[in-house]
PDB file of C-alpha atoms in Angstrom:
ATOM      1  CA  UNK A   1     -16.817   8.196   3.920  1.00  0.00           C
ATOM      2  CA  UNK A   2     -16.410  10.429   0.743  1.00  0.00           C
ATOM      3  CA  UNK A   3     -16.934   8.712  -2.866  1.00  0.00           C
ATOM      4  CA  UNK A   4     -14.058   8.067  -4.837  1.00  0.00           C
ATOM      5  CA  UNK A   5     -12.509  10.761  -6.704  1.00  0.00           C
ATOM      6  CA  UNK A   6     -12.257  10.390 -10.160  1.00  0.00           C
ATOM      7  CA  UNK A   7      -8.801  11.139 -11.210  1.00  0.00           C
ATOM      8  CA  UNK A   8      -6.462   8.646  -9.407  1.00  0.00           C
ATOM      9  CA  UNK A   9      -5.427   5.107 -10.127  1.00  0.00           C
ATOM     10  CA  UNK A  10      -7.479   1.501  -9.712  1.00  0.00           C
ATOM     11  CA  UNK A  11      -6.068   1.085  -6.143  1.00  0.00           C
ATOM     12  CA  UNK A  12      -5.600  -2.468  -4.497  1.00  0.00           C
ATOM     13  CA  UNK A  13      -5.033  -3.124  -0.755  1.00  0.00           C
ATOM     14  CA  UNK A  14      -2.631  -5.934  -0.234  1.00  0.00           C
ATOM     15  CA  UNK A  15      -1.667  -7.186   3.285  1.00  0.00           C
ATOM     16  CA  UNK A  16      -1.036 -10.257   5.390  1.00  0.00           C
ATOM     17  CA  UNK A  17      -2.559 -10.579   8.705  1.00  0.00           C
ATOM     18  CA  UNK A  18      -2.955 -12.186  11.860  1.00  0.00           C
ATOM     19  CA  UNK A  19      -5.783 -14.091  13.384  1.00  0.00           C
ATOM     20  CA  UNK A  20      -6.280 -11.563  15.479  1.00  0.00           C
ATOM     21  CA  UNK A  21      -6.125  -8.688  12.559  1.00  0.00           C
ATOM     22  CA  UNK A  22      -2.773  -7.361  13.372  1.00  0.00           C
ATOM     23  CA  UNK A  23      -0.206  -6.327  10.460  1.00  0.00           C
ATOM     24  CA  UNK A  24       2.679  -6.748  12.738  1.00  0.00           C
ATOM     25  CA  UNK A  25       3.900  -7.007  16.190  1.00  0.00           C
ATOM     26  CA  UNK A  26       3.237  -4.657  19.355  1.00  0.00           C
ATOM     27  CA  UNK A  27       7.044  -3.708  18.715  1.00  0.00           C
ATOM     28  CA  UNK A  28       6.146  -2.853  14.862  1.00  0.00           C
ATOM     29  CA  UNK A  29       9.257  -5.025  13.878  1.00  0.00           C
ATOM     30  CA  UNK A  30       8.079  -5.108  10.903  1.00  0.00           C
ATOM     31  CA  UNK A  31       9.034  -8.994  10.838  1.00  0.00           C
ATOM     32  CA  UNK A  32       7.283 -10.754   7.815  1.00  0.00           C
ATOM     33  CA  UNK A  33       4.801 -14.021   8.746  1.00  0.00           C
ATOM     34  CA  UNK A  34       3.431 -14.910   5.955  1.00  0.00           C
ATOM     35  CA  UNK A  35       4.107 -18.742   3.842  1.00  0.00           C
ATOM     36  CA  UNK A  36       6.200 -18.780   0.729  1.00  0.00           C
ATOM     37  CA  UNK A  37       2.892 -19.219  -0.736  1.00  0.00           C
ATOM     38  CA  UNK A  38       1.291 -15.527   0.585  1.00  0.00           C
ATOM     39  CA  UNK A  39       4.519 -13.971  -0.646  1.00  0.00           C
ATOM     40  CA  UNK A  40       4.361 -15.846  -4.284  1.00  0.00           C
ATOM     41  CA  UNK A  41       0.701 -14.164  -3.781  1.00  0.00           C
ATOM     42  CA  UNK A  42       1.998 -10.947  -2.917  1.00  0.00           C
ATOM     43  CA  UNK A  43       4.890 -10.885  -5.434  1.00  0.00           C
ATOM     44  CA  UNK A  44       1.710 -11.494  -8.117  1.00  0.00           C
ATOM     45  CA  UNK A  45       0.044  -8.478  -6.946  1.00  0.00           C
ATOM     46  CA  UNK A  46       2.822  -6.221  -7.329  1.00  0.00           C
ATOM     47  CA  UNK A  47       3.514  -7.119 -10.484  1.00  0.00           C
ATOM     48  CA  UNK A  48       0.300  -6.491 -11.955  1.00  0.00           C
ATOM     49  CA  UNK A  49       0.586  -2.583 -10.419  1.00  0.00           C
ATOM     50  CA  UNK A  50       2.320   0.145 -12.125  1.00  0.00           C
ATOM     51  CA  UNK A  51       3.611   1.437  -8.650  1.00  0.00           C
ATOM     52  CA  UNK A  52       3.178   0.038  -5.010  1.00  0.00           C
ATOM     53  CA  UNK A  53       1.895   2.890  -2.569  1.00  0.00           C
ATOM     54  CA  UNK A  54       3.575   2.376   1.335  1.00  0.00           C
ATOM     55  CA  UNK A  55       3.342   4.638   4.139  1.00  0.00           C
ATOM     56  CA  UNK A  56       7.098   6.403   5.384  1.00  0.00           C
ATOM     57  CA  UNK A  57       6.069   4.278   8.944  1.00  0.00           C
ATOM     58  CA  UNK A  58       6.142   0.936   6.728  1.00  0.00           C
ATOM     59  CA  UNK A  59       9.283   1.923   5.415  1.00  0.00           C
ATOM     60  CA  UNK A  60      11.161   2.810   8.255  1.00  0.00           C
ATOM     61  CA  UNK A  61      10.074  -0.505  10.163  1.00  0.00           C
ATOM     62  CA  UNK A  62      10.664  -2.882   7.163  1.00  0.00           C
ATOM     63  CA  UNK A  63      13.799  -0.929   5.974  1.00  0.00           C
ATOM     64  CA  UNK A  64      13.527  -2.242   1.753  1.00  0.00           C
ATOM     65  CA  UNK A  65      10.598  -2.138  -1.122  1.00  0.00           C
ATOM     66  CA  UNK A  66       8.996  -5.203  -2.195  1.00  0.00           C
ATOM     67  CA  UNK A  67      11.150  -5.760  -5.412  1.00  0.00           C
ATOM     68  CA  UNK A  68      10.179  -8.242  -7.850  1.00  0.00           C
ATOM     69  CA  UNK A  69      12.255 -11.486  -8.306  1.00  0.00           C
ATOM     70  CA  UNK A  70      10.456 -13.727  -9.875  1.00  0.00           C
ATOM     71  CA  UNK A  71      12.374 -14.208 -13.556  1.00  0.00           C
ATOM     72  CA  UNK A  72       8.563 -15.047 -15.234  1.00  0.00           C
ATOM     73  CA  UNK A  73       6.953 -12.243 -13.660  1.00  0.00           C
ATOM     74  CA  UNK A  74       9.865 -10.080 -14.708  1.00  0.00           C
ATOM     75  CA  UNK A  75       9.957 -11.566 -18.024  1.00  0.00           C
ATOM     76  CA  UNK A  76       6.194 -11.007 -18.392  1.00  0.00           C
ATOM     77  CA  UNK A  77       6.404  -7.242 -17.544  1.00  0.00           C
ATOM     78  CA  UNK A  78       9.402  -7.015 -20.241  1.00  0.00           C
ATOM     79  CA  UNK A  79       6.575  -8.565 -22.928  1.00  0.00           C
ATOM     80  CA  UNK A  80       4.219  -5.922 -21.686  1.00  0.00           C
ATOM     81  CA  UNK A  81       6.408  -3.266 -22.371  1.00  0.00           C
ATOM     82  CA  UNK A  82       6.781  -1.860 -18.701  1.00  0.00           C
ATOM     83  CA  UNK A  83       9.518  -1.260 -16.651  1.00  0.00           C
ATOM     84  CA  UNK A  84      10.956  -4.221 -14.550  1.00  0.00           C
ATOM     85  CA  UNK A  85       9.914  -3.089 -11.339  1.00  0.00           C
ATOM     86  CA  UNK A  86       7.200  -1.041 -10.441  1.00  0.00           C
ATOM     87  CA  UNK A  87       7.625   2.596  -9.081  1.00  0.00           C
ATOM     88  CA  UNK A  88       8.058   2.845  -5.247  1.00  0.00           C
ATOM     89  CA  UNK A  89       5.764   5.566  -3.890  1.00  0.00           C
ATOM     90  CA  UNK A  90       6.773   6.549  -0.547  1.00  0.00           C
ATOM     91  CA  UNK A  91       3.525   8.912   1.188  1.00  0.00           C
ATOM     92  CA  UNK A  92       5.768  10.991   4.249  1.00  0.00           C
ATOM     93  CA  UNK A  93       4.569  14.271   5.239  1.00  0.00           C
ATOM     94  CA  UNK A  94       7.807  14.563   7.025  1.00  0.00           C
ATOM     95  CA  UNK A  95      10.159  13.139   4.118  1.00  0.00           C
ATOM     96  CA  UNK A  96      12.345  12.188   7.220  1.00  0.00           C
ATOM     97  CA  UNK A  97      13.976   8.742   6.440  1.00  0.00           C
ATOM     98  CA  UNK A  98      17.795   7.490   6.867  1.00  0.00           C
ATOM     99  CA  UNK A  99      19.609   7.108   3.720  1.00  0.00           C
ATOM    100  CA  UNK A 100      21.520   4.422   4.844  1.00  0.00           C
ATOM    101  CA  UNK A 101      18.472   2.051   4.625  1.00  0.00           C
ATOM    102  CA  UNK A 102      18.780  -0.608   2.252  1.00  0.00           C
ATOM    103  CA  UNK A 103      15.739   0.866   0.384  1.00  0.00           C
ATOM    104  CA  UNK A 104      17.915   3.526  -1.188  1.00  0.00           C
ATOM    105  CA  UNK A 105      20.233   0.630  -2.435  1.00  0.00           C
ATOM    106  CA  UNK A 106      17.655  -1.394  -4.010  1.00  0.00           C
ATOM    107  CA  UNK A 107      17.190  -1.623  -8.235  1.00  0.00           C
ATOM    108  CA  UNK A 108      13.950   0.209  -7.881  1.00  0.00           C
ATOM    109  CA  UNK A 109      12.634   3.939  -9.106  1.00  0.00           C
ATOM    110  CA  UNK A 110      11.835   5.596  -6.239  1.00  0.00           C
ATOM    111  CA  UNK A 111       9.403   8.391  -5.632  1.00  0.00           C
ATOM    112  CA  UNK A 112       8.529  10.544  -2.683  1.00  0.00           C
ATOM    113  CA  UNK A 113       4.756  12.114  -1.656  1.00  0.00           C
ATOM    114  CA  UNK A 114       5.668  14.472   0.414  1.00  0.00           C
ATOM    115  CA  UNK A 115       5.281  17.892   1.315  1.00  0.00           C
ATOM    116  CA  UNK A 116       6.926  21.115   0.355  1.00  0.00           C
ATOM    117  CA  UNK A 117       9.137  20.916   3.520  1.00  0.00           C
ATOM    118  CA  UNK A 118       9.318  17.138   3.210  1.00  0.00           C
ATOM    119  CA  UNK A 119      10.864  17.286  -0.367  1.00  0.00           C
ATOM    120  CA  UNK A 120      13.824  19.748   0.498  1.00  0.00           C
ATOM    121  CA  UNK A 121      16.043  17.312   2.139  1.00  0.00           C
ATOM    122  CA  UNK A 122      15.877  14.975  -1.144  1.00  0.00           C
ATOM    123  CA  UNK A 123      16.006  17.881  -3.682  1.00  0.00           C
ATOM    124  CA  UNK A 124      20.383  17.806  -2.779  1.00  0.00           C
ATOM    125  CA  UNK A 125      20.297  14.346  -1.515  1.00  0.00           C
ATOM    126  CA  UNK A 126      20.327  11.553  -3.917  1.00  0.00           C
ATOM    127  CA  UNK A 127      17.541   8.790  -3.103  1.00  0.00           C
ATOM    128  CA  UNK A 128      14.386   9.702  -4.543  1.00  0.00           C
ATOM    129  CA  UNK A 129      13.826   9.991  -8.656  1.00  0.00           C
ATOM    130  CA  UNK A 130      10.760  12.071  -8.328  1.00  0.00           C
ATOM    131  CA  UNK A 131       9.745  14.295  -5.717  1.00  0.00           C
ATOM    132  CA  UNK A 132       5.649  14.818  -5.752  1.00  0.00           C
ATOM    133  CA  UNK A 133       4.549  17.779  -3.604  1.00  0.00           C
ATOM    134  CA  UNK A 134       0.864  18.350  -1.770  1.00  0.00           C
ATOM    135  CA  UNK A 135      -0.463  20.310   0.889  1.00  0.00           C
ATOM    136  CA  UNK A 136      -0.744  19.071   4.109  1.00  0.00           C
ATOM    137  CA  UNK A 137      -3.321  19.414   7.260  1.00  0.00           C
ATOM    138  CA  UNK A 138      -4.371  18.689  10.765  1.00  0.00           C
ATOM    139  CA  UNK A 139      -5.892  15.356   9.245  1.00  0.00           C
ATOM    140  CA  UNK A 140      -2.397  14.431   7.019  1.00  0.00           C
ATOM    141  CA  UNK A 141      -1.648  14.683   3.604  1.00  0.00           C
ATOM    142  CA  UNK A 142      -4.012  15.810   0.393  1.00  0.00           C
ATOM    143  CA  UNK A 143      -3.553  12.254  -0.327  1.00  0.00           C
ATOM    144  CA  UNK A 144      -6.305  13.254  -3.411  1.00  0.00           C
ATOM    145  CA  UNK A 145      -4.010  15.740  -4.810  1.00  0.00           C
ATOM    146  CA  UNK A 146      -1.731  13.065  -4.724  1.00  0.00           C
ATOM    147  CA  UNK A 147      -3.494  10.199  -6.191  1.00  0.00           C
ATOM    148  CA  UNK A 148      -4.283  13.060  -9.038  1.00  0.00           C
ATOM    149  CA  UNK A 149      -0.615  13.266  -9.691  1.00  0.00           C
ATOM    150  CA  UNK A 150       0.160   9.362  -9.991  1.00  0.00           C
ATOM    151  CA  UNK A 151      -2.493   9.375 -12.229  1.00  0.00           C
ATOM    152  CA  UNK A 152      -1.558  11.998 -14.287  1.00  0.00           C
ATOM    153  CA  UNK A 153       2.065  10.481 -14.369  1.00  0.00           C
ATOM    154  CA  UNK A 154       0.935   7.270 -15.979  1.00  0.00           C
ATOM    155  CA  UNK A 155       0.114   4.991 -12.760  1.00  0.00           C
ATOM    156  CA  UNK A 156      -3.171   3.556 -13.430  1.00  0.00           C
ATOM    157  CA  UNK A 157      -3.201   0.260 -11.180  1.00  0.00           C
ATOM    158  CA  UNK A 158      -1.344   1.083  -7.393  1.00  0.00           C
ATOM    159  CA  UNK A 159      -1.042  -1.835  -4.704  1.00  0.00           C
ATOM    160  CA  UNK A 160      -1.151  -0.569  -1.208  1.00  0.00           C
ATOM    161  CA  UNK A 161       1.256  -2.329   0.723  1.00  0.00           C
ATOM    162  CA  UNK A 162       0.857  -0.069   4.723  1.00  0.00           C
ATOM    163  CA  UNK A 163       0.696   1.203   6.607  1.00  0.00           C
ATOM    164  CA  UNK A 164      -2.477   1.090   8.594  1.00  0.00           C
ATOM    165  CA  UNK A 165      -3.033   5.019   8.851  1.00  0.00           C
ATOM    166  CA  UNK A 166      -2.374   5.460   5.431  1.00  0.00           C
ATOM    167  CA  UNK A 167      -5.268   2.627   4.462  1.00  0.00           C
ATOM    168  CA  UNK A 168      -7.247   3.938   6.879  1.00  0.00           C
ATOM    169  CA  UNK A 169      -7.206   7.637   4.807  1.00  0.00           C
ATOM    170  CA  UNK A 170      -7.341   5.890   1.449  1.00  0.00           C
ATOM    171  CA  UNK A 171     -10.770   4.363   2.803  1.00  0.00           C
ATOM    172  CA  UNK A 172     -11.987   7.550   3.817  1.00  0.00           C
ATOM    173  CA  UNK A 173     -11.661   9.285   0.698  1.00  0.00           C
ATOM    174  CA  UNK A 174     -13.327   6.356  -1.026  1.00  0.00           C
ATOM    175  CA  UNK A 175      -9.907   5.688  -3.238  1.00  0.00           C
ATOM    176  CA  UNK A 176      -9.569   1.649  -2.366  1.00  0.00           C
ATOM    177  CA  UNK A 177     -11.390  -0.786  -5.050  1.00  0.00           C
ATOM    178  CA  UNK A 178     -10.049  -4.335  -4.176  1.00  0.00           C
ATOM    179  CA  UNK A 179      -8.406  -5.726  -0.449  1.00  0.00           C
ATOM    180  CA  UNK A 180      -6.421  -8.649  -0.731  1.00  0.00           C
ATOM    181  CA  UNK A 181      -6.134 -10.135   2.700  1.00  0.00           C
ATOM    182  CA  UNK A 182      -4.115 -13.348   3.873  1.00  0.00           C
ATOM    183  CA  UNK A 183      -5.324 -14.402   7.515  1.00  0.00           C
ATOM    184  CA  UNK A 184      -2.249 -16.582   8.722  1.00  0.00           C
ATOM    185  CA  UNK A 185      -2.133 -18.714  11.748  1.00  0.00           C
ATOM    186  CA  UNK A 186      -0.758 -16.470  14.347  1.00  0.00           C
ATOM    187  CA  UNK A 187      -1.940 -14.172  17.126  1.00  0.00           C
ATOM    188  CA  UNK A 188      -0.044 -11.181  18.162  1.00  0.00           C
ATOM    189  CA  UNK A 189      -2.719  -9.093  20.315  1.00  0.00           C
ATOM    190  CA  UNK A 190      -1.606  -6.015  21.981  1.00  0.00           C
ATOM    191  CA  UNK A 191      -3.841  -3.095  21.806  1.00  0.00           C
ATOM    192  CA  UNK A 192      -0.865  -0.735  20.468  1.00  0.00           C
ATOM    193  CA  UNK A 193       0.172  -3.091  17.365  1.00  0.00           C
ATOM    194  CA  UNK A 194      -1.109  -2.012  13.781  1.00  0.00           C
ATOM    195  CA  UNK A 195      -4.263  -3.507  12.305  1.00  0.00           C
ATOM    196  CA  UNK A 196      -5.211  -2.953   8.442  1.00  0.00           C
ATOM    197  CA  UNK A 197      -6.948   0.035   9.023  1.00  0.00           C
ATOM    198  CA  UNK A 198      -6.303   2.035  11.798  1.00  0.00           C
ATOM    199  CA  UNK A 199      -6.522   6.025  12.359  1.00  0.00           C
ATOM    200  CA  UNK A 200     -10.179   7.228  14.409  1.00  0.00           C
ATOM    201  CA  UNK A 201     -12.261   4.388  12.573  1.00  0.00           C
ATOM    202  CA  UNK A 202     -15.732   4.542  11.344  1.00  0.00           C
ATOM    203  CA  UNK A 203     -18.866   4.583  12.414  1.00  0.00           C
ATOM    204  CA  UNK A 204     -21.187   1.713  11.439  1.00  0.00           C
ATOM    205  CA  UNK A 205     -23.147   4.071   9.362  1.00  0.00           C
ATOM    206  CA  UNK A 206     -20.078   5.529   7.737  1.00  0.00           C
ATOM    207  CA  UNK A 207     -17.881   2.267   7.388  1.00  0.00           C
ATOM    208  CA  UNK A 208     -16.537   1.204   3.796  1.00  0.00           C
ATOM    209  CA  UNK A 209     -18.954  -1.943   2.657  1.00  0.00           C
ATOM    210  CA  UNK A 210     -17.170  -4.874   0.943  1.00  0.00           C
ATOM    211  CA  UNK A 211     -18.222  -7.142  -1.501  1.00  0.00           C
ATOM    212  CA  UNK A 212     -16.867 -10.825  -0.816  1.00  0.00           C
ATOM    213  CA  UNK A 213     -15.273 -12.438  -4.496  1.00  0.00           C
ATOM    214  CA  UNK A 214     -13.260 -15.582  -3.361  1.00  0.00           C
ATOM    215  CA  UNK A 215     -12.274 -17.417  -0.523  1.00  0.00           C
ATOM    216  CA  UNK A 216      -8.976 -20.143  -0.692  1.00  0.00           C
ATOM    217  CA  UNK A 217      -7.250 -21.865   2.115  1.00  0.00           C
ATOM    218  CA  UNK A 218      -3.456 -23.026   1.504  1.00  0.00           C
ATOM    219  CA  UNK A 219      -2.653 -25.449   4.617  1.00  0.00           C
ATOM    220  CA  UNK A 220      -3.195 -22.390   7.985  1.00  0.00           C
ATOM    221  CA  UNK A 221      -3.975 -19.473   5.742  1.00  0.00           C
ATOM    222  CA  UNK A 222      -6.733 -17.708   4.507  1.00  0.00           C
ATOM    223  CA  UNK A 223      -6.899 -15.792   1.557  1.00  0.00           C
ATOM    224  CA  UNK A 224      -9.609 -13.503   1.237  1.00  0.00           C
ATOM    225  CA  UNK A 225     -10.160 -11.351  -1.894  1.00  0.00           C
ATOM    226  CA  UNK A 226     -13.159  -8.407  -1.667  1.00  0.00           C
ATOM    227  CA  UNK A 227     -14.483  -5.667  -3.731  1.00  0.00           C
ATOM    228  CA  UNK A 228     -15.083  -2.499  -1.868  1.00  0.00           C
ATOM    229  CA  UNK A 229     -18.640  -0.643  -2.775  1.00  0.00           C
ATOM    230  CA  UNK A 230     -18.195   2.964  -3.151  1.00  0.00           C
ATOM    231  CA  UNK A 231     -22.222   4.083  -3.686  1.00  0.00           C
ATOM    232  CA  UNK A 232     -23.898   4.213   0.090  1.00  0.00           C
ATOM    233  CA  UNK A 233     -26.702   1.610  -1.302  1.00  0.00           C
ATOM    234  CA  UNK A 234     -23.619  -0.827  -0.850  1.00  0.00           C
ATOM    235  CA  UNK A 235     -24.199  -1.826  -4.633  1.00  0.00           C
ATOM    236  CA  UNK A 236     -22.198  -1.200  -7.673  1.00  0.00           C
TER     237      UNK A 236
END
């Protein structure tokens, strides 16, 4: 696992789960699970972020953004001086989505991480407000380069909402500090369904350490909050 790289934004993981540590069904539905109370959770998260990262798999399968709703977390952004909603990034090497998904007609700015190719659909095709560019690889996107631009754009706290791929890169580039995860009461199995992290995994020597910082059960969930420790002595 690299360290973190220095110019990019205070990234948070934020994800509901299974028993069994799967993100969604062997069908990748993209069907939500959690209680009212994971998504008040949730919406609490995203509010706090300047922009919520997903992966172009996520979107597809869930089909819309989490938008805000909440009139006091709305309100308290307005006090703060931000925008309403945070900005959607959208990581796609392909930029290949439908624009008749109800993502495109949600109250949201919109962004696309993309590559050069990936962006050329969208530069004549309304959808996307900003179009950021990077190179791309065997291994994916230069999600660094990436990060590099969000942060140089003004996005200084990003919740990662998914995919499992797209974690599983953030992790090894060392550019995840927090992982909110919500263990609800439901098992799913299936060795093809998507787990938090997925991609070729690490080795024990190799894997991301994290530092436990609060526990709380509401009713059949779990919430589980952790710090992830980027130095290999697994301290701060």
């Amino acid at each position: 696992m690299l360290t973190s790289p220095r110019s990019r934004p205070y990234s948070t993981v934020i994800l509901a789960m299974t028993a069994d540590g799967k993100i969604s069904d062997v069908g990748r539905s993209g069907v939500t699970f959690g209680s009212s109370v994971d998504y008040q959770h949730l919406e609490a998260s995203v509010a706090a972020a300047d922009a919520v990262l997903m992966g172009g798999t996520t979107l597809r399968s869930g089909g819309t953004a989490m938008r805000l709703q909440s009139p006091q977390l709305l309100a308290a952004r307005e006090a703060a001086g931000t925008s309403p909603q945070p900005v959607q990034v959208v990581c796609s090497g392909s930029g290949k989505f439908d624009p008749a998904l109800p993502f495109f007609r949600q109250p949201i700015p919109r962004w696309l991480l993309t590559t050069t190719e990936g962006a050329e659909f969208w530069q004549t095709q309304p959808g996307f407000e900003r179009l950021l560019t990077v190179n791309s690889s065997e291994t994916g996107l230069d999600l660094q380069a990436g990060l590099a631009q969000l942060e140089g754009l003004g996005i200084k706290r990003l919740a990662v909402l998914g995919g499992g791929h797209l974690i599983a890169s953030l992790f090894e580039l060392g550019a995840i500090d927090e992982v909110w995860l919500t263990v609800c009461g439901y098992i799913f199995g299936g060795t093809e369904a998507p787990t938090p992290v997925d991609g070729v995994g690490f080795t024990r020597d190799r894997a991301p350490r994290l530092r436990l910082l609060d526990v709380k059960r509401v009713e059949d969930e779990v919430f589980l909050h952790y710090q992830v420790l980027h130095d290999s002595g697994g301290e701060e």
